[in-house]
mmCIF file of C-alpha atoms and ligand atoms in Angstrom:
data_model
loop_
_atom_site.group_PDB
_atom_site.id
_atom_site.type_symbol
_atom_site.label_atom_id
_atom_site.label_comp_id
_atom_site.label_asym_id
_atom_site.label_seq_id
_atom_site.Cartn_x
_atom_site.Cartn_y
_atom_site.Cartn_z
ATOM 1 C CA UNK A 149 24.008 20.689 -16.692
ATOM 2 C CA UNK A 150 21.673 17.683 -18.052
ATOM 3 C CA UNK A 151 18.222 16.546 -16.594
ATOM 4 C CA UNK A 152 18.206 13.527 -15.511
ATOM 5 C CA UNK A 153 15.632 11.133 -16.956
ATOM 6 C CA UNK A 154 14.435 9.317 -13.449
ATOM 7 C CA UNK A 155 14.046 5.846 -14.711
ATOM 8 C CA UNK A 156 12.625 5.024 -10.913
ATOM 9 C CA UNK A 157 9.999 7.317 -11.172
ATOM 10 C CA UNK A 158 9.264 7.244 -14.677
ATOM 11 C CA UNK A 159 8.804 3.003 -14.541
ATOM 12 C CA UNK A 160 6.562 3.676 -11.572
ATOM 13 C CA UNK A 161 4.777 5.882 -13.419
ATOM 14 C CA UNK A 162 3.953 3.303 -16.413
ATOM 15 C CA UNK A 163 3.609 0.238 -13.574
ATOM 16 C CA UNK A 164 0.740 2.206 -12.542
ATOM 17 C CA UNK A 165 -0.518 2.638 -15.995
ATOM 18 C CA UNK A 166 -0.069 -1.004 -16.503
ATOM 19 C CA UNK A 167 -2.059 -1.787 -13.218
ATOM 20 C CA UNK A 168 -5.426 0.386 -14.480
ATOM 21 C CA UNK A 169 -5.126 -1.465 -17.882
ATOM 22 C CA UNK A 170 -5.014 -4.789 -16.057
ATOM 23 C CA UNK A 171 -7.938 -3.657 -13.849
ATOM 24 C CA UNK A 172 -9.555 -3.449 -17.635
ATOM 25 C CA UNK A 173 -8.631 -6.690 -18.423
ATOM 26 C CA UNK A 174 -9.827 -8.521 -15.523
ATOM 27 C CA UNK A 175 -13.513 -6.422 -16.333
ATOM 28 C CA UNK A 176 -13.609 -7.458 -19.824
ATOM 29 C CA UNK A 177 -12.389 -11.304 -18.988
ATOM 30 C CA UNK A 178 -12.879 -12.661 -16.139
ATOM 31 C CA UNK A 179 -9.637 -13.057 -15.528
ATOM 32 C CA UNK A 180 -6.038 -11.708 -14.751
ATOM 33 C CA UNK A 181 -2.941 -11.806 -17.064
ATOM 34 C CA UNK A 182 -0.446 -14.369 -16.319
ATOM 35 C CA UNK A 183 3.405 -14.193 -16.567
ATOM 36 C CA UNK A 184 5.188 -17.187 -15.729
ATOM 37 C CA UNK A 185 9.073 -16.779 -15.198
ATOM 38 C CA UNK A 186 11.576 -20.032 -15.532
ATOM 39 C CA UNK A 187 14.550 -19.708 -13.363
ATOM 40 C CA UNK A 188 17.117 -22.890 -13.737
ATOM 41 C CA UNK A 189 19.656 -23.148 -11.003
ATOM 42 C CA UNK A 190 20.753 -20.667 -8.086
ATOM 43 C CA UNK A 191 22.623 -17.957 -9.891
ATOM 44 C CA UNK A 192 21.921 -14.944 -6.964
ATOM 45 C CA UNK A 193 21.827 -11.928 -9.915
ATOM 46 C CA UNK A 194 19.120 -14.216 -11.569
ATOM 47 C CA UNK A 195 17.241 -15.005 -8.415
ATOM 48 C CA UNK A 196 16.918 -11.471 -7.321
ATOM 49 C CA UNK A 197 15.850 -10.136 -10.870
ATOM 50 C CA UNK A 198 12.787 -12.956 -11.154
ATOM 51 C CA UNK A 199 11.718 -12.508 -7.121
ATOM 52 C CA UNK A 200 11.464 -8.576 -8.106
ATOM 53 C CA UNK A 201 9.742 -9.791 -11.574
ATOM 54 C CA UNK A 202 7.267 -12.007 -9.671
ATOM 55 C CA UNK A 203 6.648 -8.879 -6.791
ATOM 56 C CA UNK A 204 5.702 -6.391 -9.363
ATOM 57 C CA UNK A 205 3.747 -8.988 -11.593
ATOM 58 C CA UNK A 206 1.529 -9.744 -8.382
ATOM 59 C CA UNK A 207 1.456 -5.872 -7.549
ATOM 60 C CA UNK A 208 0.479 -4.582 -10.967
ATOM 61 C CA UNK A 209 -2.834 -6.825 -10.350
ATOM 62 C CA UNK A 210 -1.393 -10.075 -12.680
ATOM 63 C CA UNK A 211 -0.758 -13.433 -11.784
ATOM 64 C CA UNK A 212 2.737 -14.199 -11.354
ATOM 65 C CA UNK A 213 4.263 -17.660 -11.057
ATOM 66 C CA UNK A 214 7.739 -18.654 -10.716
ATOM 67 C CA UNK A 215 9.071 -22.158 -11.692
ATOM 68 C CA UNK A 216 12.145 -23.224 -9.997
ATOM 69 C CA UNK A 217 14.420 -25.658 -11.914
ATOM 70 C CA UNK A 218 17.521 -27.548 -10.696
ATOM 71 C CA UNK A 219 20.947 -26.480 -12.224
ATOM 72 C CA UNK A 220 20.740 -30.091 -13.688
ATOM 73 C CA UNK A 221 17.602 -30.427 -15.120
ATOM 74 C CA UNK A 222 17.383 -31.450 -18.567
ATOM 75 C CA UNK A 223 17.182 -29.483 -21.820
ATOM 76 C CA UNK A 224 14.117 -31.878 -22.914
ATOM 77 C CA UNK A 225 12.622 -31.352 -19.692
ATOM 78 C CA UNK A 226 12.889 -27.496 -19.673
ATOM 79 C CA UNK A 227 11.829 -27.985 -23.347
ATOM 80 C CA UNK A 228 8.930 -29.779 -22.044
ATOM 81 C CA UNK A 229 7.765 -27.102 -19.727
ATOM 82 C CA UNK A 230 8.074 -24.330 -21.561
ATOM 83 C CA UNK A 231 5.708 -26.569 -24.155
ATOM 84 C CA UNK A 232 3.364 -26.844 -21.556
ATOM 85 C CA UNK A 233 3.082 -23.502 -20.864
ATOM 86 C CA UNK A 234 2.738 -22.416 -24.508
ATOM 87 C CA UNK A 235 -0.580 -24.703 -24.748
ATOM 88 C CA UNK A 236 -1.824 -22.421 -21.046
ATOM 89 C CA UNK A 237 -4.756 -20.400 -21.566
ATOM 90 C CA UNK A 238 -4.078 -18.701 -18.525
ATOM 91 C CA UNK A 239 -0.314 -18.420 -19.635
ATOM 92 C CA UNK A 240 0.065 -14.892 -21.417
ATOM 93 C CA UNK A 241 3.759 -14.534 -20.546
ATOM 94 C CA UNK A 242 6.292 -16.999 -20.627
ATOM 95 C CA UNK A 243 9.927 -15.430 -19.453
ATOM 96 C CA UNK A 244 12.944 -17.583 -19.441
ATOM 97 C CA UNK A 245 15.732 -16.327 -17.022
ATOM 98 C CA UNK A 246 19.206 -16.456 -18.502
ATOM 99 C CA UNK A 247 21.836 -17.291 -18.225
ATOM 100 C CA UNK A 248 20.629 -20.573 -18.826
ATOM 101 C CA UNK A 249 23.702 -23.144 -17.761
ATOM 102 C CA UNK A 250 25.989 -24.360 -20.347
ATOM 103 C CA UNK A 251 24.703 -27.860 -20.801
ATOM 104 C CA UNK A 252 21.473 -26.452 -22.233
ATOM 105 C CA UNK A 253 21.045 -24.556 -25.542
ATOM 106 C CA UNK A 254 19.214 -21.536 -24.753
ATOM 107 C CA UNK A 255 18.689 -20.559 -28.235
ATOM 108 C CA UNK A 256 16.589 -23.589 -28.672
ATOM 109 C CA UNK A 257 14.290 -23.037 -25.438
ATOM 110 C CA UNK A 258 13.788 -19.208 -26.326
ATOM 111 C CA UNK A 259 12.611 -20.480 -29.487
ATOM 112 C CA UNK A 260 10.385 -22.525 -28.244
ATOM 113 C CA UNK A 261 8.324 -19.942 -26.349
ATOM 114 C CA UNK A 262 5.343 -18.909 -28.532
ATOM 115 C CA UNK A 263 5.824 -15.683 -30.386
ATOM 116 C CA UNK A 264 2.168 -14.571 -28.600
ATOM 117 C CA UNK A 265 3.603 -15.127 -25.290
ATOM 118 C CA UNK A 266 7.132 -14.045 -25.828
ATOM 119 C CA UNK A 267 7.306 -10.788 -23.249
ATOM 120 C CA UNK A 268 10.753 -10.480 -24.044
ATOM 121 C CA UNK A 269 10.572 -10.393 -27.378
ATOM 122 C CA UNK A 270 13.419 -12.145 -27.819
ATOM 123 C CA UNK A 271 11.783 -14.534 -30.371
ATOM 124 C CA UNK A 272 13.117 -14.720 -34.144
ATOM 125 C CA UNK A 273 9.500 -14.328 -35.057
ATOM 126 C CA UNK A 274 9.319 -10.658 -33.137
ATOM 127 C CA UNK A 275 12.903 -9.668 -33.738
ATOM 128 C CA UNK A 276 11.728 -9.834 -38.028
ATOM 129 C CA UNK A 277 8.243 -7.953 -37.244
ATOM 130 C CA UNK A 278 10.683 -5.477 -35.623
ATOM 131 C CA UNK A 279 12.993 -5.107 -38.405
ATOM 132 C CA UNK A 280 10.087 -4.824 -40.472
ATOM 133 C CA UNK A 281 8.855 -2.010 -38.263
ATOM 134 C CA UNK A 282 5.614 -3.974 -37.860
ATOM 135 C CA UNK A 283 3.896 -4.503 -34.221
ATOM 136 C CA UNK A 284 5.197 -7.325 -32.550
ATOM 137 C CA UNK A 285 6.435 -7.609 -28.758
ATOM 138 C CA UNK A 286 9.590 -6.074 -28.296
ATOM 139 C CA UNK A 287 12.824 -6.583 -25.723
ATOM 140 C CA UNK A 288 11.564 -4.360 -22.812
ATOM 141 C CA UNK A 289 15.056 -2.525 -22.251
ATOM 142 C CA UNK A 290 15.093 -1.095 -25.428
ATOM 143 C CA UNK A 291 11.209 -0.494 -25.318
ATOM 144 C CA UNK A 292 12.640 1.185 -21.619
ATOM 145 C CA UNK A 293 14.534 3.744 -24.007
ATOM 146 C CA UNK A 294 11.860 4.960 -25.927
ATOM 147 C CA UNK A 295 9.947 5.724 -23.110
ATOM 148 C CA UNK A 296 12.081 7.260 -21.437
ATOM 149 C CA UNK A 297 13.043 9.771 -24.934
ATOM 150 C CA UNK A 298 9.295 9.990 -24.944
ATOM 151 C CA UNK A 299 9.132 11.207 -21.764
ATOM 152 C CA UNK A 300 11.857 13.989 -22.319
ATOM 153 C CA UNK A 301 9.686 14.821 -25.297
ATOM 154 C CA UNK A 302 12.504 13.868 -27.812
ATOM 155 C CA UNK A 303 11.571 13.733 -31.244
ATOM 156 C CA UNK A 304 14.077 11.505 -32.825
ATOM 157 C CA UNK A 305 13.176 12.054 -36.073
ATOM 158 C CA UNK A 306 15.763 13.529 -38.416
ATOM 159 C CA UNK A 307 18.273 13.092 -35.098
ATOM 160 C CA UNK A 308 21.653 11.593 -35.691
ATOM 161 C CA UNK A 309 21.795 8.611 -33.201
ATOM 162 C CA UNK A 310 24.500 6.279 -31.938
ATOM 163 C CA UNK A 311 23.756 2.693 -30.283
ATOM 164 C CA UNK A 312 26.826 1.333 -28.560
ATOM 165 C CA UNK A 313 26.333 -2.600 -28.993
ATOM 166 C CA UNK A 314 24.599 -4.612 -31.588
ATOM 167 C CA UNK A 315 23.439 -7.251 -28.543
ATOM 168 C CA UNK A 316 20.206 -9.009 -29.598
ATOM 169 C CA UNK A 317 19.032 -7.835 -26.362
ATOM 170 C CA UNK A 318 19.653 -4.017 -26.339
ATOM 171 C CA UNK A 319 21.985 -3.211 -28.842
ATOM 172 C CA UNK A 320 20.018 -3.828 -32.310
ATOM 173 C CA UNK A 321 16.586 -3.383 -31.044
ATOM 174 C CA UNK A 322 17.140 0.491 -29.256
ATOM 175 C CA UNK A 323 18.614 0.601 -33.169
ATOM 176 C CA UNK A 324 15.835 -0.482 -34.912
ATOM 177 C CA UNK A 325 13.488 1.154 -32.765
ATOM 178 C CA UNK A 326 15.196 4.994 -33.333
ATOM 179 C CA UNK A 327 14.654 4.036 -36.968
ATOM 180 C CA UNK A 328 11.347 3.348 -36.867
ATOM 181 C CA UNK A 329 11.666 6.742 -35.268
ATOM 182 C CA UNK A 330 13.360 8.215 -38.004
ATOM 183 C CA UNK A 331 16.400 9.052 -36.994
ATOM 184 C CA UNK A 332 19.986 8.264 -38.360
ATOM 185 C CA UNK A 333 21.123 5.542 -36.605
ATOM 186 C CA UNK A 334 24.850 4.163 -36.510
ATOM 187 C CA UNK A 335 25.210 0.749 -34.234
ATOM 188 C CA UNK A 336 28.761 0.579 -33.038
ATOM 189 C CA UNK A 337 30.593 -2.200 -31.358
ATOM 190 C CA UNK A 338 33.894 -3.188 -30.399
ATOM 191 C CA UNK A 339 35.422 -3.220 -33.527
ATOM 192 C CA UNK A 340 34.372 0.781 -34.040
ATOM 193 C CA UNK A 341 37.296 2.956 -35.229
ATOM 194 C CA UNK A 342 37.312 6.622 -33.698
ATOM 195 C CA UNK A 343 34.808 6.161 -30.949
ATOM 196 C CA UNK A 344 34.855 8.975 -29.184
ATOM 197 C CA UNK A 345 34.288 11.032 -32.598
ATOM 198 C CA UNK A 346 31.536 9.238 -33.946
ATOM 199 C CA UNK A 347 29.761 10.056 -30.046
ATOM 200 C CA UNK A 348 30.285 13.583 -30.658
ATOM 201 C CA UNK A 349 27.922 13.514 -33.367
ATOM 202 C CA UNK A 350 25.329 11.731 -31.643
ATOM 203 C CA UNK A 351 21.963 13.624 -30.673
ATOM 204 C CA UNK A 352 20.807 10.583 -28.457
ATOM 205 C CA UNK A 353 23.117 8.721 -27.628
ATOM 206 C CA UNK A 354 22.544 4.599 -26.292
ATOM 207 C CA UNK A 355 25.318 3.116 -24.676
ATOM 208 C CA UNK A 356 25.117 -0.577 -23.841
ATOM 209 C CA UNK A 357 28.041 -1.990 -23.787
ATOM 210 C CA UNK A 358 29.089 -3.756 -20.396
ATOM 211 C CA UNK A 359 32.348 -1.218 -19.848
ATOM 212 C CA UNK A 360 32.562 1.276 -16.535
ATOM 213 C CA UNK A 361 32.494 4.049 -17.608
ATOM 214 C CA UNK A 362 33.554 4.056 -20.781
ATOM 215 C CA UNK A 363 31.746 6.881 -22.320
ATOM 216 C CA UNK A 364 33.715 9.969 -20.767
ATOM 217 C CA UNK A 365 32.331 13.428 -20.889
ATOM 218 C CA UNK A 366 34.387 14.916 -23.805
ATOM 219 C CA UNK A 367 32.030 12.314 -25.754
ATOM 220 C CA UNK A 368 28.953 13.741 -25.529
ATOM 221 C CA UNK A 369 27.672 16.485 -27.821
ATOM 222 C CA UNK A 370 26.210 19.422 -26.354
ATOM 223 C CA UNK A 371 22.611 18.956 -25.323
ATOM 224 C CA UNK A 372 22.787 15.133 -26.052
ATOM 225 C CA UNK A 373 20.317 12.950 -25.001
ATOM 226 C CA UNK A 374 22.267 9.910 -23.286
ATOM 227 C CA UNK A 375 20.602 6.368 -22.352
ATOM 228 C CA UNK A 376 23.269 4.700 -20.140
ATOM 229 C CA UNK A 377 22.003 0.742 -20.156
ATOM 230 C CA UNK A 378 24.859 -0.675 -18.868
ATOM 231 C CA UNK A 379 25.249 -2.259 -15.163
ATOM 232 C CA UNK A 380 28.806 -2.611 -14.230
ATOM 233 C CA UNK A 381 29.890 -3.553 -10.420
ATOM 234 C CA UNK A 382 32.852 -1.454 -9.515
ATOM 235 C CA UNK A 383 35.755 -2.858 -7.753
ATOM 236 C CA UNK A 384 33.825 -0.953 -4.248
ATOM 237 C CA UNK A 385 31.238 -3.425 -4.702
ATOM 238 C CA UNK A 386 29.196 0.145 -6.708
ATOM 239 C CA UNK A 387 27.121 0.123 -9.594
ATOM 240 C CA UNK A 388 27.967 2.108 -12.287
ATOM 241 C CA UNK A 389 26.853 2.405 -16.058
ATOM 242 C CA UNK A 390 28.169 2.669 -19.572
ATOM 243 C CA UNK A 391 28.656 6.234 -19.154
ATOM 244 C CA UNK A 392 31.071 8.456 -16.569
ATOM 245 C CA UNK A 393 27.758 10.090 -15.569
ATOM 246 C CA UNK A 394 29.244 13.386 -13.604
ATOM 247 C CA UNK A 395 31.534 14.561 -16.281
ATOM 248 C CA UNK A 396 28.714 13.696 -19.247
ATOM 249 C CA UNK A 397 26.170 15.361 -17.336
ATOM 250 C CA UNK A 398 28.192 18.526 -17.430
ATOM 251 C CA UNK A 399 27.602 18.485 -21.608
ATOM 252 C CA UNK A 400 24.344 16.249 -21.880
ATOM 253 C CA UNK A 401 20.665 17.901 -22.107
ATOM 254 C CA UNK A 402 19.045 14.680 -20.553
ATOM 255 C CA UNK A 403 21.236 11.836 -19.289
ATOM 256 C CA UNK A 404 19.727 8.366 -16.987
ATOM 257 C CA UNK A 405 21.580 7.753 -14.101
ATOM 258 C CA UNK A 406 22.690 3.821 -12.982
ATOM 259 C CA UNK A 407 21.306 2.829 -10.910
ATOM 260 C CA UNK A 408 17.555 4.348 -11.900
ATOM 261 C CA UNK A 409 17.405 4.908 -15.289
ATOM 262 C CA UNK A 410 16.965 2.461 -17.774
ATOM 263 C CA UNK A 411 16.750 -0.377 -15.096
ATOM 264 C CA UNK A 412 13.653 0.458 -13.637
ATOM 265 C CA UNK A 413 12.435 1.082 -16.993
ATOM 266 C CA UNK A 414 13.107 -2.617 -18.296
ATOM 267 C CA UNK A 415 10.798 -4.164 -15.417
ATOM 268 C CA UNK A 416 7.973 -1.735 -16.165
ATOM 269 C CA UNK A 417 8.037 -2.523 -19.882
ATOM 270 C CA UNK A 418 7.472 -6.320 -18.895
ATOM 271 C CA UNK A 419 4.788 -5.052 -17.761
ATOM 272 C CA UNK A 420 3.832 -3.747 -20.432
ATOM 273 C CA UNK A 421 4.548 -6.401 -22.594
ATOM 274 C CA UNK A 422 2.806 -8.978 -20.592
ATOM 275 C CA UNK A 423 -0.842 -6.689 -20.597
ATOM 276 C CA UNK A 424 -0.469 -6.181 -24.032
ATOM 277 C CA UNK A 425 0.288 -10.413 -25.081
ATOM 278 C CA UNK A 426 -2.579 -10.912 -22.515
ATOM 279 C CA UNK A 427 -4.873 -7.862 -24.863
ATOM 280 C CA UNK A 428 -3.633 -10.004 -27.793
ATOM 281 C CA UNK A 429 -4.481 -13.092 -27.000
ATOM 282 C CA UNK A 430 -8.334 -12.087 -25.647
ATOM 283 C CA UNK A 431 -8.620 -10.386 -28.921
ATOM 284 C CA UNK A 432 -9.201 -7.621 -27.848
ATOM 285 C CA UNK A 433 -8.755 -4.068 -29.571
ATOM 286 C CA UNK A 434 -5.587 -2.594 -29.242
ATOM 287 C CA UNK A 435 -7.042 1.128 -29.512
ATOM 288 C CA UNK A 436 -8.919 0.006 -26.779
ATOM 289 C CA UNK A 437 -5.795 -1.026 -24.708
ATOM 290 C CA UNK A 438 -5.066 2.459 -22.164
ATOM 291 C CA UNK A 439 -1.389 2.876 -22.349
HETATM 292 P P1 NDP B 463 26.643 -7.894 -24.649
HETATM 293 O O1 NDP B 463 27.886 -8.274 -23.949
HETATM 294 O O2 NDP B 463 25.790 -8.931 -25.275
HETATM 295 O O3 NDP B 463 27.009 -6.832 -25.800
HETATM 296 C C1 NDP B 463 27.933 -5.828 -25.581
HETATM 297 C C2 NDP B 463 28.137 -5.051 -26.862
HETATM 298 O O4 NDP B 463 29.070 -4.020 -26.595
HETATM 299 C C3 NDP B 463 28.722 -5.893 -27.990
HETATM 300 O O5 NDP B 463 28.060 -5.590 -29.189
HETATM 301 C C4 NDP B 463 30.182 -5.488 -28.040
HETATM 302 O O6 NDP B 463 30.744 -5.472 -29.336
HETATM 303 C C5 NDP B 463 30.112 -4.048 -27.560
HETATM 304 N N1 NDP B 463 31.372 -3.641 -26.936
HETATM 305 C C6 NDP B 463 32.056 -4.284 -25.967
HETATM 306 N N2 NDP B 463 33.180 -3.610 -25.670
HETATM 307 C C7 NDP B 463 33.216 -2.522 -26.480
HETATM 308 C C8 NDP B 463 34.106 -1.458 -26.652
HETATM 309 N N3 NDP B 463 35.233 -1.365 -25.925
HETATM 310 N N4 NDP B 463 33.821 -0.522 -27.572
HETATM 311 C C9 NDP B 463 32.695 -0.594 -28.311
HETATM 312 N N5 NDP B 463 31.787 -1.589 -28.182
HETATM 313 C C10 NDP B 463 32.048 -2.539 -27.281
HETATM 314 O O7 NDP B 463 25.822 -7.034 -23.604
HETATM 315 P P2 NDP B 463 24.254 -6.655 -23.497
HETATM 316 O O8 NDP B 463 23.840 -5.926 -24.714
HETATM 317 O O9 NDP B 463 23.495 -7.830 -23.058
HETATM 318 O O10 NDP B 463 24.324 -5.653 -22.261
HETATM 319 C C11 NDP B 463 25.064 -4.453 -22.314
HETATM 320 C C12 NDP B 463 25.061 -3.811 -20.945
HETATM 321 O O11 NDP B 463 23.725 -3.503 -20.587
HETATM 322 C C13 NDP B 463 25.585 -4.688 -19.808
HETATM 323 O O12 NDP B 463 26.242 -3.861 -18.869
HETATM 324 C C14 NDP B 463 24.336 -5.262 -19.202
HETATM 325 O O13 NDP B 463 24.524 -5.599 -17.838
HETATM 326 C C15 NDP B 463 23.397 -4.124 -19.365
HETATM 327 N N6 NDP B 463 21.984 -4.491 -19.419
HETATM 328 C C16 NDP B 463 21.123 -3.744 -18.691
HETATM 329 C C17 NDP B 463 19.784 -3.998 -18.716
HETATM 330 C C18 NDP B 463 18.875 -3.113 -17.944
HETATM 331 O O14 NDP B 463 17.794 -3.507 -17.598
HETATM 332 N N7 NDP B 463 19.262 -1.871 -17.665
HETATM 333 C C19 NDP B 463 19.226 -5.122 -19.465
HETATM 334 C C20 NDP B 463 20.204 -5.802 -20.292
HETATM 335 C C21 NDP B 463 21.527 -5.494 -20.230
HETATM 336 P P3 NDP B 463 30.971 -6.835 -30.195
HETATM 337 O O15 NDP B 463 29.627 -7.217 -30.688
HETATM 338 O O16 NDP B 463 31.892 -6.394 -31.284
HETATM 339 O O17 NDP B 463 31.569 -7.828 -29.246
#
């Protein structure tokens, strides 16, 4: 029977981490970090993800602002915003919320956020220093995952791996990431032959996919390490993840619940990220920086 890998307390764990480095911050500067989310529209997921964002930004000891857009506004004007908060010194963290709606093109706006201040590191800039294995700020569910093998003490090095997805967002970042770890990594996706097969071989296994359940139990290799990122609604209204978590914990050595597991890991990680743009940016040294 697997551990499970308590993303809940694990992320509160790190949040409080975050909190003392802030502390550290606001000694050294004068001043606190800053994230600023962008929410556009009324979508209800989105709104409760950026009030949570904005509650643990003010309790971690940062400043946390949230701007509020009409469903209508403007591409240019968005555009314009997120310009202005690039040229904010007190601006370490710019976040856009998507889904963005349809009339704007997001991939232009996420571009537009400053590499320095892109906490989700969803910029092209820090997706190359990634795939370069270089330093840069990286997607925070992903960054989740590693912390969470870290704290199960997994060395991933020399481990076969298998992502499921090759999302910007999860999929080929939790890959790049396990091979900066050294491990063997295989990315698969929906046109993977043999699925189930190719999970059997899999040490640590990521699944991010969007499907209930899809990873059954008869997947998982003995003593697997399994990082269930997806967050499915079930037709009760339930959450579930990527993985049927009863019947792969049976098999697995560590496995995350949903919810729990990775989600309260991707929160803490903005976190994270947003300290460690705000370290950045005051130039100051990142030995120095106590996480
Ligand atoms: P995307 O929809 O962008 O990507 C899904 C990936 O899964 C694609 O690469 C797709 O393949 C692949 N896929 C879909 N169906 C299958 C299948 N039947 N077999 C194999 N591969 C398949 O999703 P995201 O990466 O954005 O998110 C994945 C999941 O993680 C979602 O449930 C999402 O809600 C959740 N999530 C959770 C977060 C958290 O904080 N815990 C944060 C972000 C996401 P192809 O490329 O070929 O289409």
């Amino acid at each position: 029977m697997g551990e499970i890998l308590d993303g809940k307390a694990i992320g509160e764990a790190l949040r409080n981490k975050v909190a003392v480095g802030v502390q550290a911050f606001v000694e050294r500067t004068g001043r606190k970090p800053g994230l600023d989310v962008i929410l556009v529209g009324e979508d209800p997921a989105s709104s409760v993800y950026v009030r949570n964002k904005a509650k643990s930004t003010e309790a971690a000891g940062m400043r946390g602002e949230v701007h509020k857009l009409p469903a209508d506004t403007s591409e240019e004007s968005l555009l314009e915003l997120v310009r202005s908060l690039d040229a904010r010194e007190d601006v370490d963290g710019i976040l856009v919320q998507l889904p963005l709606p349809k009339h704007i093109d997001a991939e232009r706006v996420l571009d537009a956020v400053v590499p320095e201040k892109d906490v989700d590191g969803f910029h092209p800039v820090n997706a190359g220093l990634l795939f370069e294995g270089r330093r840069g700020l990286v997607p925070c569910t992903p960054w989740g995952c590693m912390r969470l093998l870290d704290h199960a003490g997994v060395d991933a090095s020399g481990k076969n791996a298998v992502v499921l997805g090759r999302s910007n967002i999860v999929g080929k970042p939790a890959a790049m990431l396990l091979l900066q770890r050294n491990a063997t990594v295989t990315i698969a996706h929906s046109k993977t032959k043999d699925l189930p097969d190719l999970c059997r071989t899999a040490d640590i296994l990521v699944a991010a996919v969007g499907r209930t359940e899809m990873v059954r139990g008869d997947w998982i290799k003995p003593g697997a390490v399994v990082l269930d990122v997806g967050i499915n609604r079930k037709p009760d209204g339930k959450l579930a993840g990527d993985v049927a978590f009863e019947e792969a914990r049976e098999r697995a050595g560590w496995i995350t619940p949903v919810p729990g597991g990775v989600g309260p890991m991707t929160i803490a990680c903005l976190l994270e990220n947003t300290l460690r743009a705000a370290w950045a940016r005051a130039g100051l040294p990142p030995s120095e920086l106590p996480l």
